[in-house]
mmCIF file of C-alpha atoms in Angstrom:
data_model
loop_
_atom_site.group_PDB
_atom_site.id
_atom_site.type_symbol
_atom_site.label_atom_id
_atom_site.label_comp_id
_atom_site.label_asym_id
_atom_site.label_seq_id
_atom_site.Cartn_x
_atom_site.Cartn_y
_atom_site.Cartn_z
ATOM 1 C CA MET A 1 0.133 -0.073 -0.275
ATOM 2 C CA HIS A 2 1.196 3.674 -0.740
ATOM 3 C CA ALA A 3 0.363 7.274 0.417
ATOM 4 C CA THR A 4 -2.130 8.953 -1.905
ATOM 5 C CA THR A 5 -2.524 12.415 -2.446
ATOM 6 C CA THR A 6 -5.603 14.534 -1.694
ATOM 7 C CA GLU A 7 -6.402 15.130 -5.358
ATOM 8 C CA THR A 8 -9.586 13.528 -6.249
ATOM 9 C CA MET A 9 -9.835 11.816 -9.546
ATOM 10 C CA ILE A 10 -13.233 10.559 -9.425
ATOM 11 C CA GLN A 11 -16.034 11.441 -7.210
ATOM 12 C CA ALA A 12 -19.323 9.615 -7.539
ATOM 13 C CA VAL A 13 -22.105 11.008 -5.355
ATOM 14 C CA GLN A 14 -25.948 9.687 -5.026
ATOM 15 C CA ILE A 15 -25.455 7.184 -8.304
ATOM 16 C CA HIS A 16 -28.992 5.966 -9.139
ATOM 17 C CA LYS A 17 -29.261 2.831 -11.717
ATOM 18 C CA ALA A 18 -31.877 0.841 -12.758
ATOM 19 C CA PHE A 19 -32.611 -1.719 -15.739
ATOM 20 C CA GLY A 20 -36.491 -1.424 -16.065
ATOM 21 C CA ALA A 21 -38.139 -1.914 -12.696
ATOM 22 C CA LEU A 22 -34.904 -3.678 -10.908
ATOM 23 C CA GLN A 23 -33.127 -0.822 -9.114
ATOM 24 C CA VAL A 24 -29.503 -1.948 -9.151
ATOM 25 C CA LEU A 25 -27.950 1.255 -7.803
ATOM 26 C CA LYS A 26 -29.446 2.949 -4.842
ATOM 27 C CA GLY A 27 -27.676 6.028 -4.048
ATOM 28 C CA VAL A 28 -23.845 5.157 -4.143
ATOM 29 C CA ASN A 29 -21.704 7.646 -3.245
ATOM 30 C CA PHE A 30 -17.781 7.158 -2.895
ATOM 31 C CA ALA A 31 -14.350 8.968 -4.052
ATOM 32 C CA VAL A 32 -10.858 7.673 -5.657
ATOM 33 C CA GLY A 33 -7.841 9.794 -4.703
ATOM 34 C CA ARG A 34 -4.947 10.247 -6.972
ATOM 35 C CA SER A 35 -2.617 7.000 -6.943
ATOM 36 C CA GLU A 36 -4.797 5.272 -4.867
ATOM 37 C CA VAL A 37 -6.137 1.462 -5.208
ATOM 38 C CA VAL A 38 -9.673 0.895 -4.690
ATOM 39 C CA ALA A 39 -11.054 -2.628 -4.282
ATOM 40 C CA ILE A 40 -15.133 -3.310 -4.584
ATOM 41 C CA ILE A 41 -16.186 -6.626 -3.481
ATOM 42 C CA GLY A 42 -19.360 -7.971 -2.609
ATOM 43 C CA SER A 43 -21.780 -10.820 -3.708
ATOM 44 C CA SER A 44 -22.673 -11.358 -7.284
ATOM 45 C CA GLY A 45 -25.647 -9.298 -8.403
ATOM 46 C CA SER A 46 -24.744 -6.520 -5.718
ATOM 47 C CA GLY A 47 -24.080 -4.115 -8.219
ATOM 48 C CA LYS A 48 -20.194 -3.634 -8.396
ATOM 49 C CA SER A 49 -19.813 -4.286 -12.089
ATOM 50 C CA THR A 50 -22.585 -2.086 -12.863
ATOM 51 C CA LEU A 51 -20.876 0.927 -10.613
ATOM 52 C CA LEU A 52 -17.873 0.526 -12.821
ATOM 53 C CA ARG A 53 -19.172 0.721 -16.072
ATOM 54 C CA CYS A 54 -21.274 3.548 -15.010
ATOM 55 C CA LEU A 55 -17.861 5.319 -14.509
ATOM 56 C CA ASN A 56 -16.922 4.922 -17.766
ATOM 57 C CA HIS A 57 -20.187 5.753 -19.477
ATOM 58 C CA LEU A 58 -20.669 1.823 -20.514
ATOM 59 C CA GLU A 59 -24.075 2.455 -18.600
ATOM 60 C CA ARG A 60 -25.779 5.723 -18.214
ATOM 61 C CA ILE A 61 -26.935 6.334 -14.673
ATOM 62 C CA ASP A 62 -30.468 7.451 -14.020
ATOM 63 C CA ALA A 63 -29.603 10.294 -11.124
ATOM 64 C CA GLY A 64 -26.547 11.339 -9.323
ATOM 65 C CA SER A 65 -23.238 12.870 -10.292
ATOM 66 C CA ILE A 66 -19.801 11.770 -11.829
ATOM 67 C CA VAL A 67 -17.015 13.780 -11.698
ATOM 68 C CA VAL A 68 -13.726 13.012 -13.433
ATOM 69 C CA GLU A 69 -10.509 15.074 -12.204
ATOM 70 C CA GLY A 70 -12.630 18.180 -11.177
ATOM 71 C CA GLU A 71 -14.925 17.673 -14.382
ATOM 72 C CA ALA A 72 -18.299 16.834 -14.497
ATOM 73 C CA MET A 73 -19.538 13.889 -16.722
ATOM 74 C CA VAL A 74 -23.028 13.803 -15.618
ATOM 75 C CA SER A 75 -25.053 15.784 -12.864
ATOM 76 C CA ASN A 76 -28.717 16.262 -11.608
ATOM 77 C CA ASN A 77 -30.660 18.348 -13.688
ATOM 78 C CA ALA A 78 -33.522 20.533 -12.028
ATOM 79 C CA ALA A 79 -35.971 17.572 -12.301
ATOM 80 C CA GLY A 80 -33.589 15.690 -10.361
ATOM 81 C CA THR A 81 -32.466 13.188 -13.223
ATOM 82 C CA ALA A 82 -29.130 12.720 -14.624
ATOM 83 C CA GLN A 83 -27.869 14.980 -17.364
ATOM 84 C CA TYR A 84 -24.973 14.306 -19.455
ATOM 85 C CA VAL A 85 -22.303 16.667 -20.919
ATOM 86 C CA SER A 86 -21.946 16.378 -24.542
ATOM 87 C CA GLU A 87 -20.673 13.418 -26.350
ATOM 88 C CA ARG A 88 -17.384 14.815 -27.230
ATOM 89 C CA ASP A 89 -16.921 15.889 -23.542
ATOM 90 C CA ILE A 90 -17.873 12.510 -22.456
ATOM 91 C CA LYS A 91 -15.091 10.758 -24.583
ATOM 92 C CA ARG A 92 -12.637 13.120 -23.633
ATOM 93 C CA LEU A 93 -13.100 12.239 -19.874
ATOM 94 C CA CYS A 94 -13.495 8.681 -20.323
ATOM 95 C CA SER A 95 -10.141 8.821 -22.559
ATOM 96 C CA LYS A 96 -8.832 9.556 -18.990
ATOM 97 C CA MET A 97 -9.896 5.900 -17.996
ATOM 98 C CA GLY A 98 -8.832 2.478 -18.938
ATOM 99 C CA MET A 99 -10.934 -0.605 -18.634
ATOM 100 C CA VAL A 100 -10.066 -4.237 -18.318
ATOM 101 C CA PHE A 101 -12.899 -6.907 -18.340
ATOM 102 C CA GLN A 102 -13.470 -10.080 -17.053
ATOM 103 C CA GLN A 103 -13.460 -11.602 -20.777
ATOM 104 C CA PHE A 104 -10.289 -10.482 -22.705
ATOM 105 C CA ASN A 105 -11.834 -9.093 -25.850
ATOM 106 C CA LEU A 106 -8.863 -9.366 -28.051
ATOM 107 C CA PHE A 107 -8.909 -9.461 -32.079
ATOM 108 C CA PRO A 108 -8.236 -12.981 -32.433
ATOM 109 C CA HIS A 109 -6.669 -12.074 -36.343
ATOM 110 C CA MET A 110 -4.375 -9.658 -34.793
ATOM 111 C CA THR A 111 -0.984 -10.682 -33.081
ATOM 112 C CA VAL A 112 -0.120 -9.421 -29.577
ATOM 113 C CA LEU A 113 1.592 -6.173 -30.471
ATOM 114 C CA GLN A 114 -1.116 -5.301 -33.338
ATOM 115 C CA ASN A 115 -3.773 -5.625 -30.431
ATOM 116 C CA VAL A 116 -1.849 -3.355 -28.149
ATOM 117 C CA ILE A 117 -1.665 -0.625 -30.856
ATOM 118 C CA GLU A 118 -4.551 -0.769 -32.632
ATOM 119 C CA ALA A 119 -6.558 1.792 -30.444
ATOM 120 C CA PRO A 120 -3.787 4.341 -30.172
ATOM 121 C CA MET A 121 -3.589 4.292 -33.698
ATOM 122 C CA THR A 122 -7.756 4.194 -34.715
ATOM 123 C CA VAL A 123 -8.685 6.314 -31.753
ATOM 124 C CA LYS A 124 -5.566 8.651 -31.332
ATOM 125 C CA LYS A 125 -4.625 8.841 -34.715
ATOM 126 C CA GLN A 126 -0.903 7.970 -33.554
ATOM 127 C CA SER A 127 1.402 6.675 -36.174
ATOM 128 C CA ARG A 128 2.801 2.883 -35.784
ATOM 129 C CA ALA A 129 6.131 3.917 -35.336
ATOM 130 C CA SER A 130 5.345 6.716 -32.430
ATOM 131 C CA ILE A 131 3.064 4.000 -30.572
ATOM 132 C CA GLU A 132 5.369 0.648 -31.164
ATOM 133 C CA PRO A 133 8.073 1.415 -28.751
ATOM 134 C CA LEU A 134 5.571 2.157 -25.942
ATOM 135 C CA ALA A 135 3.652 -0.778 -26.711
ATOM 136 C CA GLN A 136 6.849 -3.002 -26.728
ATOM 137 C CA ALA A 137 7.634 -1.248 -23.583
ATOM 138 C CA LEU A 138 4.204 -2.182 -21.808
ATOM 139 C CA LEU A 139 4.463 -6.061 -23.135
ATOM 140 C CA ALA A 140 7.657 -6.059 -21.319
ATOM 141 C CA LYS A 141 6.223 -4.508 -18.186
ATOM 142 C CA VAL A 142 3.455 -7.348 -18.093
ATOM 143 C CA GLY A 143 6.112 -9.916 -18.777
ATOM 144 C CA LEU A 144 5.279 -10.744 -22.374
ATOM 145 C CA ALA A 145 8.361 -9.088 -24.453
ATOM 146 C CA ASP A 146 8.926 -12.661 -26.001
ATOM 147 C CA LYS A 147 5.075 -13.077 -27.211
ATOM 148 C CA GLN A 148 4.548 -9.841 -29.293
ATOM 149 C CA ASP A 149 4.415 -11.788 -32.718
ATOM 150 C CA TYR A 150 2.070 -14.717 -31.316
ATOM 151 C CA PHE A 151 -1.521 -14.561 -31.929
ATOM 152 C CA PRO A 152 -4.124 -14.660 -28.981
ATOM 153 C CA SER A 153 -4.886 -18.528 -29.743
ATOM 154 C CA GLN A 154 -1.580 -19.244 -28.778
ATOM 155 C CA LEU A 155 -1.799 -17.781 -25.409
ATOM 156 C CA SER A 156 -2.780 -18.735 -21.951
ATOM 157 C CA GLY A 157 -5.915 -17.253 -20.322
ATOM 158 C CA GLY A 158 -3.386 -15.204 -17.860
ATOM 159 C CA GLN A 159 -1.281 -14.388 -20.785
ATOM 160 C CA LYS A 160 -4.278 -13.031 -23.018
ATOM 161 C CA GLN A 161 -5.469 -10.656 -19.726
ATOM 162 C CA ARG A 162 -1.810 -9.367 -19.284
ATOM 163 C CA VAL A 163 -2.140 -8.314 -23.071
ATOM 164 C CA ALA A 164 -5.448 -6.622 -22.374
ATOM 165 C CA ILE A 165 -4.172 -4.733 -19.784
ATOM 166 C CA ALA A 166 -1.007 -3.631 -21.656
ATOM 167 C CA ARG A 167 -3.826 -2.580 -24.428
ATOM 168 C CA ALA A 168 -5.489 -0.391 -21.961
ATOM 169 C CA LEU A 169 -2.156 0.987 -20.599
ATOM 170 C CA ALA A 170 -1.227 1.977 -24.347
ATOM 171 C CA MET A 171 -4.219 4.747 -24.561
ATOM 172 C CA GLN A 172 -2.353 6.091 -21.501
ATOM 173 C CA PRO A 173 -5.041 6.540 -19.077
ATOM 174 C CA GLU A 174 -4.700 8.453 -15.707
ATOM 175 C CA ILE A 175 -7.048 5.862 -14.071
ATOM 176 C CA MET A 176 -7.407 2.060 -14.563
ATOM 177 C CA LEU A 177 -10.877 0.244 -13.989
ATOM 178 C CA PHE A 178 -10.718 -3.755 -13.612
ATOM 179 C CA ASP A 179 -13.804 -5.533 -13.898
ATOM 180 C CA GLU A 180 -13.321 -8.931 -12.133
ATOM 181 C CA PRO A 181 -10.291 -9.660 -14.311
ATOM 182 C CA THR A 182 -9.387 -12.823 -12.783
ATOM 183 C CA SER A 183 -13.061 -14.487 -12.730
ATOM 184 C CA ALA A 184 -12.467 -16.459 -16.037
ATOM 185 C CA LEU A 185 -9.125 -17.747 -15.436
ATOM 186 C CA ASP A 186 -7.883 -21.079 -13.746
ATOM 187 C CA PRO A 187 -6.405 -20.658 -10.204
ATOM 188 C CA GLU A 188 -2.978 -21.047 -11.167
ATOM 189 C CA LEU A 189 -3.229 -18.223 -13.814
ATOM 190 C CA THR A 190 -4.738 -15.839 -11.625
ATOM 191 C CA GLY A 191 -1.482 -15.311 -9.692
ATOM 192 C CA GLU A 192 0.685 -13.699 -12.750
ATOM 193 C CA VAL A 193 -2.461 -11.276 -13.639
ATOM 194 C CA LEU A 194 -2.486 -10.166 -9.810
ATOM 195 C CA LYS A 195 0.993 -9.643 -9.650
ATOM 196 C CA THR A 196 0.992 -7.213 -12.965
ATOM 197 C CA MET A 197 -1.834 -5.243 -11.365
ATOM 198 C CA GLN A 198 0.126 -4.969 -8.328
ATOM 199 C CA GLN A 199 3.194 -3.478 -10.006
ATOM 200 C CA LEU A 200 0.830 -1.152 -11.106
ATOM 201 C CA ALA A 201 -0.352 -0.090 -7.885
ATOM 202 C CA GLU A 202 3.499 0.084 -6.882
ATOM 203 C CA ASP A 203 3.963 2.747 -9.800
ATOM 204 C CA LYS A 204 1.289 4.612 -8.416
ATOM 205 C CA MET A 205 -1.449 4.105 -10.922
ATOM 206 C CA THR A 206 -4.904 5.299 -9.737
ATOM 207 C CA MET A 207 -6.878 1.968 -10.043
ATOM 208 C CA VAL A 208 -10.861 0.775 -9.103
ATOM 209 C CA VAL A 209 -10.879 -2.697 -8.766
ATOM 210 C CA VAL A 210 -13.701 -5.001 -8.778
ATOM 211 C CA THR A 211 -12.836 -8.526 -7.406
ATOM 212 C CA HIS A 212 -13.353 -11.516 -5.349
ATOM 213 C CA GLU A 213 -9.888 -12.030 -4.807
ATOM 214 C CA MET A 214 -9.666 -11.139 -0.992
ATOM 215 C CA GLY A 215 -5.690 -11.424 -0.674
ATOM 216 C CA PHE A 216 -5.596 -8.974 -3.359
ATOM 217 C CA ALA A 217 -8.003 -6.340 -1.597
ATOM 218 C CA ARG A 218 -6.370 -6.857 1.800
ATOM 219 C CA GLU A 219 -2.593 -6.765 0.212
ATOM 220 C CA VAL A 220 -2.738 -4.237 -2.207
ATOM 221 C CA ALA A 221 -5.855 -1.966 -1.924
ATOM 222 C CA ASP A 222 -5.658 1.390 -0.362
ATOM 223 C CA THR A 223 -9.662 1.265 0.355
ATOM 224 C CA VAL A 224 -11.827 -1.388 0.440
ATOM 225 C CA LEU A 225 -15.679 -0.791 -0.522
ATOM 226 C CA PHE A 226 -18.445 -3.757 0.340
ATOM 227 C CA MET A 227 -21.565 -3.649 -1.987
ATOM 228 C CA ASP A 228 -24.607 -5.353 -1.402
ATOM 229 C CA GLY A 229 -27.990 -4.634 -2.645
ATOM 230 C CA GLY A 230 -27.049 -2.078 -4.731
ATOM 231 C CA VAL A 231 -25.788 0.142 -1.768
ATOM 232 C CA ILE A 232 -22.230 0.558 -0.137
ATOM 233 C CA VAL A 233 -22.612 -0.973 2.960
ATOM 234 C CA GLU A 234 -19.007 -0.617 4.747
ATOM 235 C CA SER A 235 -15.992 0.887 3.431
ATOM 236 C CA GLY A 236 -12.883 1.627 4.771
ATOM 237 C CA PRO A 237 -8.879 1.400 4.954
ATOM 238 C CA ALA A 238 -8.245 -2.181 3.862
ATOM 239 C CA LYS A 239 -6.235 -3.268 7.143
ATOM 240 C CA THR A 240 -9.092 -1.875 9.545
ATOM 241 C CA PHE A 241 -11.522 -3.549 7.005
ATOM 242 C CA PHE A 242 -10.528 -7.182 7.065
ATOM 243 C CA ASP A 243 -9.363 -6.863 10.683
ATOM 244 C CA ALA A 244 -12.164 -5.710 12.253
ATOM 245 C CA PRO A 245 -15.256 -5.172 9.833
ATOM 246 C CA LYS A 246 -18.046 -3.474 11.920
ATOM 247 C CA GLN A 247 -21.143 -4.431 9.937
ATOM 248 C CA VAL A 248 -23.195 -7.669 10.383
ATOM 249 C CA ARG A 249 -23.323 -8.171 6.641
ATOM 250 C CA THR A 250 -19.787 -7.592 6.007
ATOM 251 C CA GLN A 251 -18.975 -9.850 8.865
ATOM 252 C CA ALA A 252 -21.064 -12.550 7.312
ATOM 253 C CA PHE A 253 -19.878 -11.774 3.493
ATOM 254 C CA LEU A 254 -16.159 -12.085 4.852
ATOM 255 C CA SER A 255 -16.421 -15.124 6.834
ATOM 256 C CA ALA A 256 -17.957 -16.798 4.261
ATOM 257 C CA MET A 257 -15.261 -15.793 1.560
ATOM 258 C CA LEU A 258 -12.090 -16.255 3.987
ATOM 259 C CA LYS A 259 -12.975 -20.055 5.044
#
């Protein structure tokens, strides 16, 4: 764990989100400081992944506000419902965030290197010559320098997920969002992905991680949020959270997870 500055990178206030009649988020509040690692834990269906997807506009919220580095992406209008800024501004704010999903979503017909350089070339209009050295450095960072000419079908699940992390980093985001990045992996491959994420934390990357890996949350996160039923039941510094949870629901969840 590491010291964070007081600069707020993401501020979410009273986030509400429903899918039809199903209320998934019921007034969620939290903030992420620069260089902070926030782990979001909770049972399946508690709203964790939906909350993460709302942060970078993969889902639109119904009410509340999301501020990214001091700039509002969405806030309540006079009627009390969510009003977004322009599509152009949304794109600009979302470009500050990289996202890693449960499934790797690599392009099967492209090599590892091509997968990493595709978005900077397509979205940022960077030349191959300008982005390739960064892409190669990122592949080295995630331990895959020797795999740049391989295709995804030639990689293990853990290697694919590390390519996905390098691909997100190639866009040079200031915040990384991870949605259950190890849930599709065999247990023996989980460690290599968590090690890569731990290294990012040591490099002071701001991270929000939805995870069921309690060891990672305890050892790497600065702050842990426990969600249940669409609300944050409890949050706090990782050590305090795990050693002395206050809420009965948190205690029950942790005792089940840590058996």
